[in-house]
Short mmCIF file of C-alpha atoms in Angstrom, two decimals:
data_model
loop_
_atom_site.label_atom_id
_atom_site.label_comp_id
_atom_site.label_asym_id
_atom_site.label_seq_id
_atom_site.Cartn_x
_atom_site.Cartn_y
_atom_site.Cartn_z
CA MET A 1 -104.33 -148.09 -257.78
CA GLU A 2 -103.06 -144.57 -257.31
CA LEU A 3 -99.28 -144.16 -256.38
CA ARG A 4 -100.02 -142.97 -252.84
CA ARG A 5 -101.83 -146.15 -252.01
CA LYS A 6 -99.16 -148.15 -253.65
CA LEU A 7 -96.33 -146.57 -251.80
CA CYS A 8 -97.98 -146.63 -248.43
CA ILE A 9 -101.41 -147.22 -246.97
CA VAL A 10 -102.72 -144.00 -245.57
CA VAL A 11 -105.52 -143.57 -242.95
CA ALA A 12 -107.42 -140.52 -242.04
CA VAL A 13 -105.98 -138.90 -238.88
CA PHE A 14 -107.76 -136.63 -236.44
CA VAL A 15 -105.53 -134.08 -234.70
CA ILE A 16 -106.51 -132.56 -231.41
CA VAL A 17 -107.07 -128.70 -231.37
CA ILE A 18 -104.24 -127.12 -229.37
CA GLU A 19 -104.47 -123.92 -227.33
CA PHE A 20 -101.65 -122.37 -229.44
CA ALA A 21 -100.25 -118.83 -229.06
CA SER A 22 -99.36 -117.72 -232.61
CA ALA A 23 -95.60 -117.83 -232.70
CA ASN A 24 -92.43 -118.34 -234.75
CA PHE A 25 -89.85 -121.13 -233.92
CA VAL A 26 -86.19 -121.55 -234.50
CA PHE A 27 -84.35 -125.01 -234.35
CA LYS A 28 -80.65 -125.42 -234.41
CA VAL A 29 -79.66 -128.54 -236.35
CA GLN A 30 -76.48 -130.33 -237.12
CA HIS A 31 -75.43 -132.65 -239.89
CA LYS A 32 -74.70 -136.23 -238.71
CA PHE A 33 -71.36 -136.29 -240.63
CA ALA A 34 -70.14 -133.02 -239.12
CA GLY A 35 -66.47 -133.10 -238.43
CA LYS A 36 -65.92 -136.37 -240.26
CA ARG A 37 -64.00 -137.10 -243.46
CA LYS A 38 -66.51 -137.70 -246.17
CA LYS A 39 -66.67 -141.30 -247.44
CA LEU A 40 -68.94 -142.22 -250.26
CA GLU A 41 -69.96 -145.54 -248.75
CA HIS A 42 -71.55 -143.54 -245.84
CA PHE A 43 -73.75 -141.50 -248.19
CA LYS A 44 -74.63 -144.58 -250.33
CA SER A 45 -75.51 -146.94 -247.43
CA HIS A 46 -77.48 -144.16 -245.76
CA ASP A 47 -79.55 -143.55 -249.01
CA THR A 48 -79.91 -147.40 -249.56
CA ARG A 49 -81.42 -147.87 -246.15
CA ARG A 50 -83.67 -144.87 -246.47
CA HIS A 51 -85.06 -145.98 -249.77
CA SER A 52 -86.01 -149.43 -248.60
CA ARG A 53 -88.18 -147.62 -246.09
CA MET A 54 -89.39 -144.72 -248.26
CA LEU A 55 -91.06 -147.06 -250.76
CA ALA A 56 -92.39 -149.56 -248.10
CA SER A 57 -95.91 -150.24 -246.83
CA ILE A 58 -96.42 -149.68 -243.11
CA ASP A 59 -98.36 -152.03 -240.86
CA LEU A 60 -101.56 -150.78 -239.42
CA PRO A 61 -102.90 -149.40 -237.03
CA LEU A 62 -100.67 -146.27 -237.54
CA GLY A 63 -100.77 -146.31 -241.30
CA GLY A 64 -98.27 -145.28 -243.81
CA ASP A 65 -97.02 -141.81 -242.74
CA SER A 66 -94.50 -142.82 -240.13
CA ARG A 67 -91.55 -144.07 -242.02
CA VAL A 68 -88.07 -142.94 -240.90
CA ASP A 69 -84.58 -143.51 -242.31
CA SER A 70 -82.13 -145.49 -240.16
CA VAL A 71 -79.90 -142.69 -239.54
CA GLY A 72 -80.75 -139.00 -240.12
CA LEU A 73 -78.59 -136.51 -242.07
CA TYR A 74 -79.69 -133.76 -239.71
CA PHE A 75 -80.52 -133.59 -236.07
CA THR A 76 -81.68 -131.01 -233.60
CA LYS A 77 -82.36 -130.65 -229.91
CA ILE A 78 -85.81 -130.32 -228.51
CA LYS A 79 -87.21 -130.35 -225.06
CA LEU A 80 -90.06 -132.56 -223.86
CA GLY A 81 -91.95 -133.02 -220.57
CA SER A 82 -92.16 -131.04 -217.27
CA PRO A 83 -89.51 -130.20 -216.17
CA PRO A 84 -88.30 -129.97 -219.81
CA LYS A 85 -85.50 -132.34 -220.85
CA GLU A 86 -83.24 -132.28 -223.95
CA TYR A 87 -83.51 -134.94 -226.71
CA HIS A 88 -81.67 -135.19 -230.01
CA VAL A 89 -83.88 -136.01 -232.88
CA GLN A 90 -83.61 -136.47 -236.60
CA VAL A 91 -85.27 -133.79 -238.72
CA ASP A 92 -86.95 -135.52 -241.61
CA THR A 93 -89.17 -134.34 -244.42
CA GLY A 94 -89.97 -137.94 -245.26
CA SER A 95 -91.88 -138.91 -242.14
CA ASP A 96 -94.87 -137.56 -240.29
CA ILE A 97 -94.64 -138.01 -236.49
CA LEU A 98 -92.44 -136.97 -233.60
CA TRP A 99 -91.47 -140.09 -231.62
CA ILE A 100 -88.91 -140.49 -228.82
CA ASN A 101 -87.30 -143.72 -227.34
CA CYS A 102 -88.86 -144.20 -223.92
CA LYS A 103 -88.30 -146.09 -220.68
CA PRO A 104 -88.24 -149.07 -220.49
CA CYS A 105 -86.64 -149.93 -223.86
CA PRO A 106 -84.19 -152.82 -223.60
CA LYS A 107 -83.61 -152.90 -227.33
CA CYS A 108 -83.14 -149.15 -227.79
CA PRO A 109 -79.73 -147.98 -228.83
CA THR A 110 -77.41 -146.95 -225.94
CA LYS A 111 -74.47 -145.39 -227.78
CA THR A 112 -73.99 -143.07 -230.73
CA ASN A 113 -71.04 -141.60 -232.51
CA LEU A 114 -72.64 -138.15 -232.75
CA ASN A 115 -70.94 -136.65 -229.86
CA PHE A 116 -73.86 -136.64 -227.44
CA ARG A 117 -75.39 -139.02 -224.86
CA LEU A 118 -78.67 -140.76 -225.80
CA SER A 119 -81.62 -140.29 -223.36
CA LEU A 120 -84.85 -142.26 -222.83
CA PHE A 121 -87.96 -140.28 -222.16
CA ASP A 122 -89.49 -141.18 -218.81
CA MET A 123 -93.35 -140.63 -218.49
CA ASN A 124 -93.01 -141.04 -214.71
CA ALA A 125 -90.60 -138.13 -214.48
CA SER A 126 -92.75 -135.70 -216.29
CA SER A 127 -95.69 -134.15 -214.24
CA THR A 128 -97.63 -133.36 -217.55
CA SER A 129 -97.29 -136.66 -219.35
CA LYS A 130 -100.58 -138.42 -220.18
CA LYS A 131 -101.36 -141.60 -222.12
CA VAL A 132 -103.54 -141.26 -225.20
CA GLY A 133 -106.39 -143.62 -224.33
CA CYS A 134 -108.37 -146.05 -226.55
CA ASP A 135 -111.45 -143.71 -226.35
CA ASP A 136 -109.43 -140.70 -227.40
CA ASP A 137 -110.42 -139.17 -230.82
CA PHE A 138 -106.74 -139.20 -231.95
CA CYS A 139 -106.58 -143.05 -231.37
CA SER A 140 -110.06 -143.88 -232.81
CA PHE A 141 -109.03 -142.36 -236.15
CA ILE A 142 -105.72 -144.11 -236.48
CA SER A 143 -106.54 -147.52 -234.87
CA GLN A 144 -109.21 -150.13 -235.46
CA SER A 145 -111.53 -149.94 -232.43
CA ASP A 146 -111.03 -153.55 -231.42
CA SER A 147 -107.26 -153.46 -231.56
CA CYS A 148 -106.59 -151.03 -228.80
CA GLN A 149 -106.13 -152.48 -225.37
CA PRO A 150 -107.18 -150.05 -222.63
CA ALA A 151 -104.48 -151.18 -220.19
CA LEU A 152 -101.88 -150.17 -222.71
CA GLY A 153 -103.40 -147.14 -224.32
CA CYS A 154 -103.20 -146.13 -227.85
CA SER A 155 -100.21 -148.04 -229.37
CA TYR A 156 -98.46 -148.34 -232.68
CA HIS A 157 -96.41 -151.02 -234.50
CA ILE A 158 -94.48 -149.97 -237.63
CA VAL A 159 -92.73 -152.55 -239.98
CA TYR A 160 -90.24 -151.29 -242.56
CA ALA A 161 -89.21 -152.86 -245.81
CA ASP A 162 -85.85 -153.80 -244.42
CA GLU A 163 -87.67 -155.55 -241.54
CA SER A 164 -86.66 -152.91 -238.93
CA THR A 165 -89.56 -152.27 -236.56
CA SER A 166 -90.67 -149.69 -234.05
CA ASP A 167 -93.24 -150.28 -231.26
CA GLY A 168 -94.68 -147.93 -228.67
CA LYS A 169 -97.64 -145.85 -227.54
CA PHE A 170 -98.92 -142.33 -228.10
CA ILE A 171 -98.80 -139.83 -225.24
CA ARG A 172 -99.46 -136.17 -224.69
CA ASP A 173 -96.90 -133.88 -223.18
CA MET A 174 -95.29 -130.48 -223.36
CA LEU A 175 -92.94 -129.62 -226.21
CA THR A 176 -90.90 -126.60 -225.06
CA LEU A 177 -89.59 -124.06 -227.60
CA GLU A 178 -87.49 -120.95 -227.11
CA GLN A 179 -89.71 -117.98 -227.87
CA VAL A 180 -88.01 -115.07 -229.62
CA THR A 181 -89.84 -111.93 -228.58
CA GLY A 182 -87.65 -109.69 -230.86
CA ASP A 183 -84.28 -109.74 -232.52
CA LEU A 184 -81.98 -112.04 -230.58
CA LYS A 185 -84.25 -112.05 -227.59
CA THR A 186 -85.66 -115.48 -226.44
CA GLY A 187 -87.73 -117.04 -223.74
CA PRO A 188 -89.32 -120.50 -223.19
CA LEU A 189 -92.78 -121.38 -224.36
CA GLY A 190 -94.43 -124.81 -224.08
CA GLN A 191 -97.05 -126.39 -226.18
CA GLU A 192 -98.92 -129.71 -225.67
CA VAL A 193 -98.56 -132.20 -228.55
CA VAL A 194 -99.19 -135.86 -229.19
CA PHE A 195 -96.11 -137.85 -229.99
CA GLY A 196 -94.96 -141.51 -229.98
CA CYS A 197 -93.26 -143.03 -227.00
CA GLY A 198 -91.14 -145.92 -228.49
CA SER A 199 -90.42 -148.84 -226.17
CA ASP A 200 -89.01 -151.46 -228.60
CA GLN A 201 -86.86 -150.85 -231.71
CA SER A 202 -85.32 -153.59 -233.88
CA GLY A 203 -83.01 -153.72 -236.92
CA GLN A 204 -81.21 -150.50 -237.94
CA LEU A 205 -83.45 -148.55 -235.57
CA GLY A 206 -82.07 -150.54 -232.61
CA ASN A 207 -78.44 -150.56 -233.31
CA GLY A 208 -77.39 -147.82 -235.90
CA GLU A 209 -73.97 -146.37 -235.04
CA SER A 210 -75.32 -142.80 -235.67
CA ALA A 211 -78.31 -143.26 -233.44
CA VAL A 212 -80.48 -140.40 -232.06
CA ASP A 213 -83.18 -140.29 -229.50
CA GLY A 214 -86.07 -140.11 -231.94
CA VAL A 215 -87.47 -138.52 -235.15
CA MET A 216 -89.17 -135.18 -235.85
CA GLY A 217 -91.15 -135.61 -239.05
CA PHE A 218 -92.11 -132.80 -241.42
CA GLY A 219 -94.22 -134.83 -243.86
CA GLN A 220 -97.67 -133.96 -245.06
CA SER A 221 -99.80 -135.88 -242.60
CA ASN A 222 -101.83 -134.43 -239.86
CA THR A 223 -99.84 -136.42 -237.25
CA SER A 224 -96.85 -134.08 -237.66
CA VAL A 225 -96.02 -131.56 -234.92
CA LEU A 226 -96.33 -128.84 -237.62
CA SER A 227 -99.92 -129.96 -238.43
CA GLN A 228 -100.80 -130.06 -234.71
CA LEU A 229 -99.47 -126.60 -234.09
CA ALA A 230 -101.48 -125.50 -237.08
CA ALA A 231 -104.70 -127.28 -236.00
CA THR A 232 -106.27 -124.06 -234.75
CA GLY A 233 -106.02 -122.54 -238.19
CA ASP A 234 -103.63 -119.78 -237.10
CA ALA A 235 -100.48 -121.48 -238.25
CA LYS A 236 -99.53 -122.06 -241.90
CA ARG A 237 -98.25 -125.52 -243.04
CA VAL A 238 -95.35 -123.90 -244.85
CA PHE A 239 -91.60 -124.83 -244.24
CA SER A 240 -88.39 -124.29 -245.98
CA HIS A 241 -84.68 -125.27 -245.84
CA CYS A 242 -81.48 -123.87 -247.05
CA LEU A 243 -78.52 -126.41 -247.01
CA ASP A 244 -74.99 -125.07 -247.42
CA ASN A 245 -72.59 -127.83 -248.80
CA VAL A 246 -69.81 -125.31 -249.36
CA LYS A 247 -69.12 -123.85 -245.98
CA GLY A 248 -71.55 -125.89 -243.94
CA GLY A 249 -74.61 -124.50 -242.25
CA GLY A 250 -78.05 -123.57 -243.18
CA ILE A 251 -81.63 -122.71 -242.14
CA PHE A 252 -84.75 -124.80 -241.63
CA ALA A 253 -87.82 -122.57 -241.35
CA VAL A 254 -91.56 -123.29 -240.99
CA GLY A 255 -93.62 -120.31 -241.92
CA VAL A 256 -93.85 -117.61 -244.62
CA VAL A 257 -90.55 -116.53 -246.24
CA ASP A 258 -90.56 -112.83 -247.15
CA SER A 259 -87.28 -112.99 -249.09
CA PRO A 260 -85.63 -114.30 -251.11
CA LYS A 261 -88.66 -114.73 -253.36
CA VAL A 262 -89.18 -118.19 -254.89
CA LYS A 263 -90.93 -119.51 -258.06
CA THR A 264 -93.21 -122.49 -257.20
CA THR A 265 -94.42 -125.60 -258.96
CA PRO A 266 -97.49 -127.65 -258.04
CA MET A 267 -97.02 -130.75 -256.00
CA VAL A 268 -98.49 -133.86 -257.55
CA PRO A 269 -101.72 -134.59 -255.59
CA ASN A 270 -102.45 -137.66 -253.57
CA GLN A 271 -98.80 -138.62 -253.08
CA MET A 272 -97.16 -139.92 -249.94
CA HIS A 273 -93.91 -138.03 -250.72
CA TYR A 274 -93.13 -134.60 -252.04
CA ASN A 275 -93.60 -135.32 -255.67
CA VAL A 276 -93.36 -132.73 -258.52
CA MET A 277 -93.88 -132.87 -262.35
CA LEU A 278 -90.58 -132.90 -264.15
CA MET A 279 -91.12 -131.70 -267.64
CA GLY A 280 -87.60 -131.42 -269.07
CA MET A 281 -83.95 -131.80 -268.27
CA ASP A 282 -80.89 -130.37 -269.98
CA VAL A 283 -77.01 -130.29 -269.71
CA ASP A 284 -76.05 -126.58 -270.43
CA GLY A 285 -78.86 -126.35 -273.09
CA THR A 286 -78.57 -129.94 -274.50
CA SER A 287 -81.89 -131.64 -273.84
CA LEU A 288 -82.10 -135.14 -272.41
CA ASP A 289 -85.06 -137.63 -273.19
CA LEU A 290 -87.04 -138.29 -270.02
CA PRO A 291 -88.73 -141.74 -269.65
CA ARG A 292 -92.49 -141.29 -270.42
CA SER A 293 -93.55 -142.77 -267.07
CA ILE A 294 -91.65 -140.01 -265.20
CA VAL A 295 -93.56 -137.25 -266.96
CA ARG A 296 -96.93 -139.10 -267.03
CA ASN A 297 -96.99 -140.15 -263.35
CA GLY A 298 -95.12 -137.29 -261.72
CA GLY A 299 -92.43 -139.76 -260.58
CA THR A 300 -90.02 -137.16 -259.24
CA ILE A 301 -89.55 -136.98 -255.57
CA VAL A 302 -87.96 -134.17 -253.59
CA ASP A 303 -86.41 -135.53 -250.36
CA SER A 304 -83.92 -133.72 -248.04
CA GLY A 305 -83.39 -137.02 -246.19
CA THR A 306 -81.54 -138.47 -249.19
CA THR A 307 -77.99 -137.44 -249.77
CA LEU A 308 -77.42 -138.03 -253.56
CA ALA A 309 -79.72 -138.04 -256.70
CA TYR A 310 -81.04 -141.19 -258.30
CA PHE A 311 -82.18 -141.67 -261.84
CA PRO A 312 -83.45 -144.45 -264.16
CA LYS A 313 -80.53 -146.15 -265.75
CA VAL A 314 -81.28 -144.94 -269.31
CA LEU A 315 -81.48 -141.52 -268.11
CA TYR A 316 -78.43 -141.73 -265.84
CA ASP A 317 -76.29 -143.05 -268.80
CA SER A 318 -77.54 -140.15 -271.06
CA LEU A 319 -76.77 -137.59 -268.41
CA ILE A 320 -73.21 -138.88 -267.73
CA GLU A 321 -72.47 -139.25 -271.50
CA THR A 322 -73.70 -135.71 -272.31
CA ILE A 323 -71.64 -134.18 -269.40
CA LEU A 324 -68.52 -135.91 -270.71
CA ALA A 325 -69.07 -134.80 -274.24
CA ARG A 326 -68.59 -131.20 -272.78
CA GLN A 327 -65.54 -132.16 -270.62
CA PRO A 328 -63.91 -135.51 -271.49
CA VAL A 329 -62.24 -137.32 -268.39
CA LYS A 330 -61.21 -140.89 -267.84
CA LEU A 331 -63.58 -142.50 -265.41
CA HIS A 332 -62.91 -145.36 -263.06
CA ILE A 333 -65.24 -147.04 -260.55
CA VAL A 334 -64.89 -146.53 -256.85
CA GLU A 335 -66.61 -148.75 -254.27
CA GLU A 336 -68.28 -150.65 -257.16
CA THR A 337 -70.77 -147.84 -257.79
CA PHE A 338 -69.24 -144.34 -258.12
CA GLN A 339 -67.86 -142.85 -261.32
CA CYS A 340 -64.68 -141.00 -260.52
CA PHE A 341 -61.89 -139.24 -262.25
CA SER A 342 -58.73 -137.11 -261.56
CA PHE A 343 -58.90 -133.47 -262.33
CA SER A 344 -56.69 -130.58 -261.29
CA THR A 345 -58.48 -127.39 -262.58
CA ASN A 346 -61.67 -125.56 -261.58
CA VAL A 347 -64.66 -127.93 -261.98
CA ASP A 348 -67.18 -124.98 -262.33
CA GLU A 349 -65.13 -123.59 -265.28
CA ALA A 350 -64.78 -126.99 -266.96
CA PHE A 351 -67.99 -128.97 -266.43
CA PRO A 352 -71.57 -127.94 -267.51
CA PRO A 353 -74.48 -127.03 -265.26
CA VAL A 354 -77.48 -129.39 -265.26
CA SER A 355 -81.01 -127.94 -265.21
CA PHE A 356 -84.42 -129.45 -264.36
CA GLU A 357 -87.59 -127.83 -265.67
CA PHE A 358 -90.86 -128.51 -263.77
CA GLU A 359 -94.44 -127.66 -264.34
CA ASP A 360 -95.20 -123.89 -264.66
CA SER A 361 -91.73 -123.41 -266.28
CA VAL A 362 -89.89 -123.52 -262.90
CA LYS A 363 -86.26 -124.30 -263.25
CA LEU A 364 -83.72 -125.66 -260.86
CA THR A 365 -79.98 -125.53 -261.81
CA VAL A 366 -77.37 -127.83 -260.27
CA TYR A 367 -73.77 -126.66 -260.65
CA PRO A 368 -70.61 -128.79 -260.83
CA HIS A 369 -69.57 -127.94 -257.33
CA ASP A 370 -73.00 -129.47 -256.19
CA TYR A 371 -72.93 -132.69 -258.29
CA LEU A 372 -69.20 -133.49 -257.91
CA PHE A 373 -67.70 -134.81 -254.63
CA THR A 374 -64.01 -134.48 -253.81
CA LEU A 375 -62.68 -137.60 -252.04
CA GLU A 376 -59.18 -136.36 -251.90
CA GLU A 377 -57.00 -133.80 -253.59
CA GLU A 378 -57.73 -133.78 -257.39
CA LEU A 379 -60.03 -136.84 -257.16
CA TYR A 380 -63.71 -136.18 -257.98
CA CYS A 381 -66.77 -138.44 -258.22
CA PHE A 382 -70.22 -137.83 -259.64
CA GLY A 383 -72.99 -137.66 -257.15
CA TRP A 384 -75.59 -138.76 -259.81
CA GLN A 385 -76.54 -142.36 -259.25
CA ALA A 386 -78.34 -145.03 -261.33
CA GLY A 387 -81.10 -145.69 -258.81
CA GLY A 388 -83.32 -148.44 -260.20
CA LEU A 389 -86.04 -147.11 -257.98
CA THR A 390 -89.64 -148.08 -258.95
CA THR A 391 -93.12 -148.03 -257.45
CA ASP A 392 -95.16 -151.22 -257.06
CA GLU A 393 -96.64 -150.51 -260.44
CA ARG A 394 -93.18 -150.67 -261.93
CA SER A 395 -93.18 -146.99 -262.70
CA GLU A 396 -89.57 -145.53 -262.61
CA VAL A 397 -88.75 -142.76 -260.04
CA ILE A 398 -86.34 -140.00 -259.92
CA LEU A 399 -85.16 -139.04 -256.43
CA LEU A 400 -83.48 -135.61 -255.90
CA GLY A 401 -81.73 -135.43 -252.56
CA ASP A 402 -79.41 -132.91 -250.88
CA LEU A 403 -76.96 -132.99 -253.89
CA VAL A 404 -79.62 -131.07 -255.93
CA LEU A 405 -81.26 -129.15 -253.02
CA SER A 406 -78.09 -127.67 -251.49
CA ASN A 407 -77.32 -123.95 -251.85
CA LYS A 408 -80.91 -123.14 -252.57
CA LEU A 409 -83.74 -121.97 -250.40
CA VAL A 410 -86.44 -124.71 -250.92
CA VAL A 411 -90.01 -123.88 -249.77
CA TYR A 412 -92.80 -126.50 -249.15
CA ASP A 413 -96.16 -124.82 -249.09
CA LEU A 414 -98.51 -127.63 -247.96
CA ASP A 415 -101.52 -125.27 -247.69
CA ASN A 416 -101.25 -124.25 -251.38
CA GLU A 417 -99.73 -127.55 -252.46
CA VAL A 418 -96.66 -126.12 -254.20
CA ILE A 419 -92.99 -126.30 -253.86
CA GLY A 420 -90.52 -123.58 -254.79
CA TRP A 421 -86.88 -122.62 -254.70
CA ALA A 422 -84.30 -119.96 -255.39
CA ASP A 423 -80.53 -119.92 -255.48
CA HIS A 424 -79.26 -118.54 -252.19
CA ASN A 425 -76.22 -118.20 -249.88
CA CYS A 426 -77.26 -120.63 -247.23
CA SER A 427 -74.56 -119.39 -244.78
CA SER A 428 -76.16 -115.93 -244.76
CA SER A 429 -79.83 -115.32 -243.83
CA ILE A 430 -83.35 -115.19 -245.00
CA LYS A 431 -86.26 -112.90 -243.93
CA ILE A 432 -89.49 -114.32 -242.55
CA LYS A 433 -92.73 -112.68 -241.70
CA ASP A 434 -95.68 -113.25 -239.40
CA GLY A 435 -99.40 -112.52 -239.79
CA SER A 436 -99.07 -109.08 -238.19
CA GLY A 437 -96.51 -107.91 -240.85
CA GLY A 438 -93.36 -108.18 -238.85
CA VAL A 439 -90.34 -109.33 -240.66
CA TYR A 440 -87.23 -110.95 -239.11
CA SER A 441 -83.84 -111.85 -240.38
CA VAL A 442 -82.89 -115.46 -239.57
CA GLY A 443 -79.40 -116.82 -240.21
CA ALA A 444 -77.63 -120.11 -240.01
CA ASP A 445 -76.12 -121.20 -236.75
CA ASN A 446 -74.15 -124.05 -235.14
CA LEU A 447 -75.75 -126.50 -232.82
CA SER A 448 -72.45 -127.29 -231.18
CA SER A 449 -71.79 -123.56 -230.20
CA ALA A 450 -75.31 -122.82 -229.11
CA PRO A 451 -77.18 -126.03 -228.48
CA ARG A 452 -80.88 -124.82 -228.24
CA LEU A 453 -84.08 -124.63 -230.16
CA LEU A 454 -85.48 -121.11 -230.72
CA MET A 455 -88.86 -119.82 -231.49
CA ILE A 456 -89.78 -116.35 -232.75
CA THR A 457 -92.97 -114.59 -231.86
CA LYS A 458 -94.67 -111.13 -231.73
CA LEU A 459 -96.94 -111.20 -228.69
CA LEU A 460 -100.32 -113.02 -228.80
CA THR A 461 -101.79 -110.81 -231.43
CA ILE A 462 -99.94 -112.43 -234.34
CA LEU A 463 -102.37 -114.02 -236.75
CA SER A 464 -99.90 -116.50 -238.43
CA PRO A 465 -97.35 -118.22 -236.41
CA LEU A 466 -93.99 -118.96 -237.93
CA ILE A 467 -91.46 -121.72 -237.10
CA VAL A 468 -87.76 -121.34 -238.03
CA MET A 469 -84.88 -123.78 -237.52
CA ALA A 470 -81.35 -122.67 -237.98
CA PHE A 471 -78.71 -125.44 -238.35
CA THR A 472 -75.30 -126.51 -239.42
CA SER A 473 -74.94 -128.85 -242.38
CA LEU A 474 -71.23 -129.55 -242.31
CA ALA A 475 -70.38 -131.56 -245.41
#
């Protein structure tokens, strides 16, 4: 059975056609660890919980596209309903729907350590909120016809590998974005979308200390907000992110990037995640032997929802050994997992870069300041991890998270089924363009200093809308 079906059962989804004025959008997003002292157990426990869900099957009727991690690395504010009300949601490239905790929800989280108050969406308080009924096309394509109860509407039940669950129903309501009509000029614009209204959460979803109001998924399924906004054919299913782990900050954009230019590699088809073909790997020119299953099955996943980078044990050992051959240090184990050492000079001058070569000769280089964490002064740890991740077919998996993706503009082009990247100063700006040829500079911003979600547009004559999210990623 193909990997996509092994990782998660996928069902065909019909998405309503939305009356959508071609537009560009900007979200401002913040890292969940912003303002906190980094602790490796935070990163490791986050990734462990996420991986138990990433590789899990999901109970029907919703199907396998709606997995979330227990706590998101990045969150943003969005507005839902009429009148619009603000909600904090995770931004996740590994899931496919927007869902919000709704009233009543006795098991939904009530507190968070992320410096904002949690809110429950109230259908009765929104004049534009509507249930998605059993006879709705959206429901008929994601649910068995005999499982939907007319009195409840189109509902979902999700079961994750760690036994966390989410239950609720689908509704239609207004998603309000801030429309940018020119440089630094904005105004509100609302679009109707279908999203999940969660009424019962359990496990980590119900009591996570870094809880948010919901999840905004940017996966490949037609259930995502991106796909819904692109349903008319005017919008392109293209998004990109640029994460700055040096100064903090970054950009998350949906639409065509004009500059910097990126080189692209094909996505592996028929996969649940963003898989690419890793053809080679080297440490400053010294090649490493890749497991055959990685090359043969395209078992390399790019995931911005994961913090570190995970390799099969044999490849991990070879990677660490080759790095230490270039710069010998005395390693000791921290928190039973992390290889750490004392060092007093510039790591970029002493340690070698690590390069990944993908299909079509596209390279991605990770520098020492990316793959080494500082716990305290002169104490460093490797961000590389021996993952032990496999599919149900026992094929080994490489998982490349923010450690590899930081300080680069990474572009996901779902329409052309390619992923590309380029080294970039993520605290600066990128240029984006719309279908009419207009080009705009978009830079990083801070959610705490300007808590809003922005959208850029060039009147109603634009042919290709563009969505842009600027965010802070404070390490």
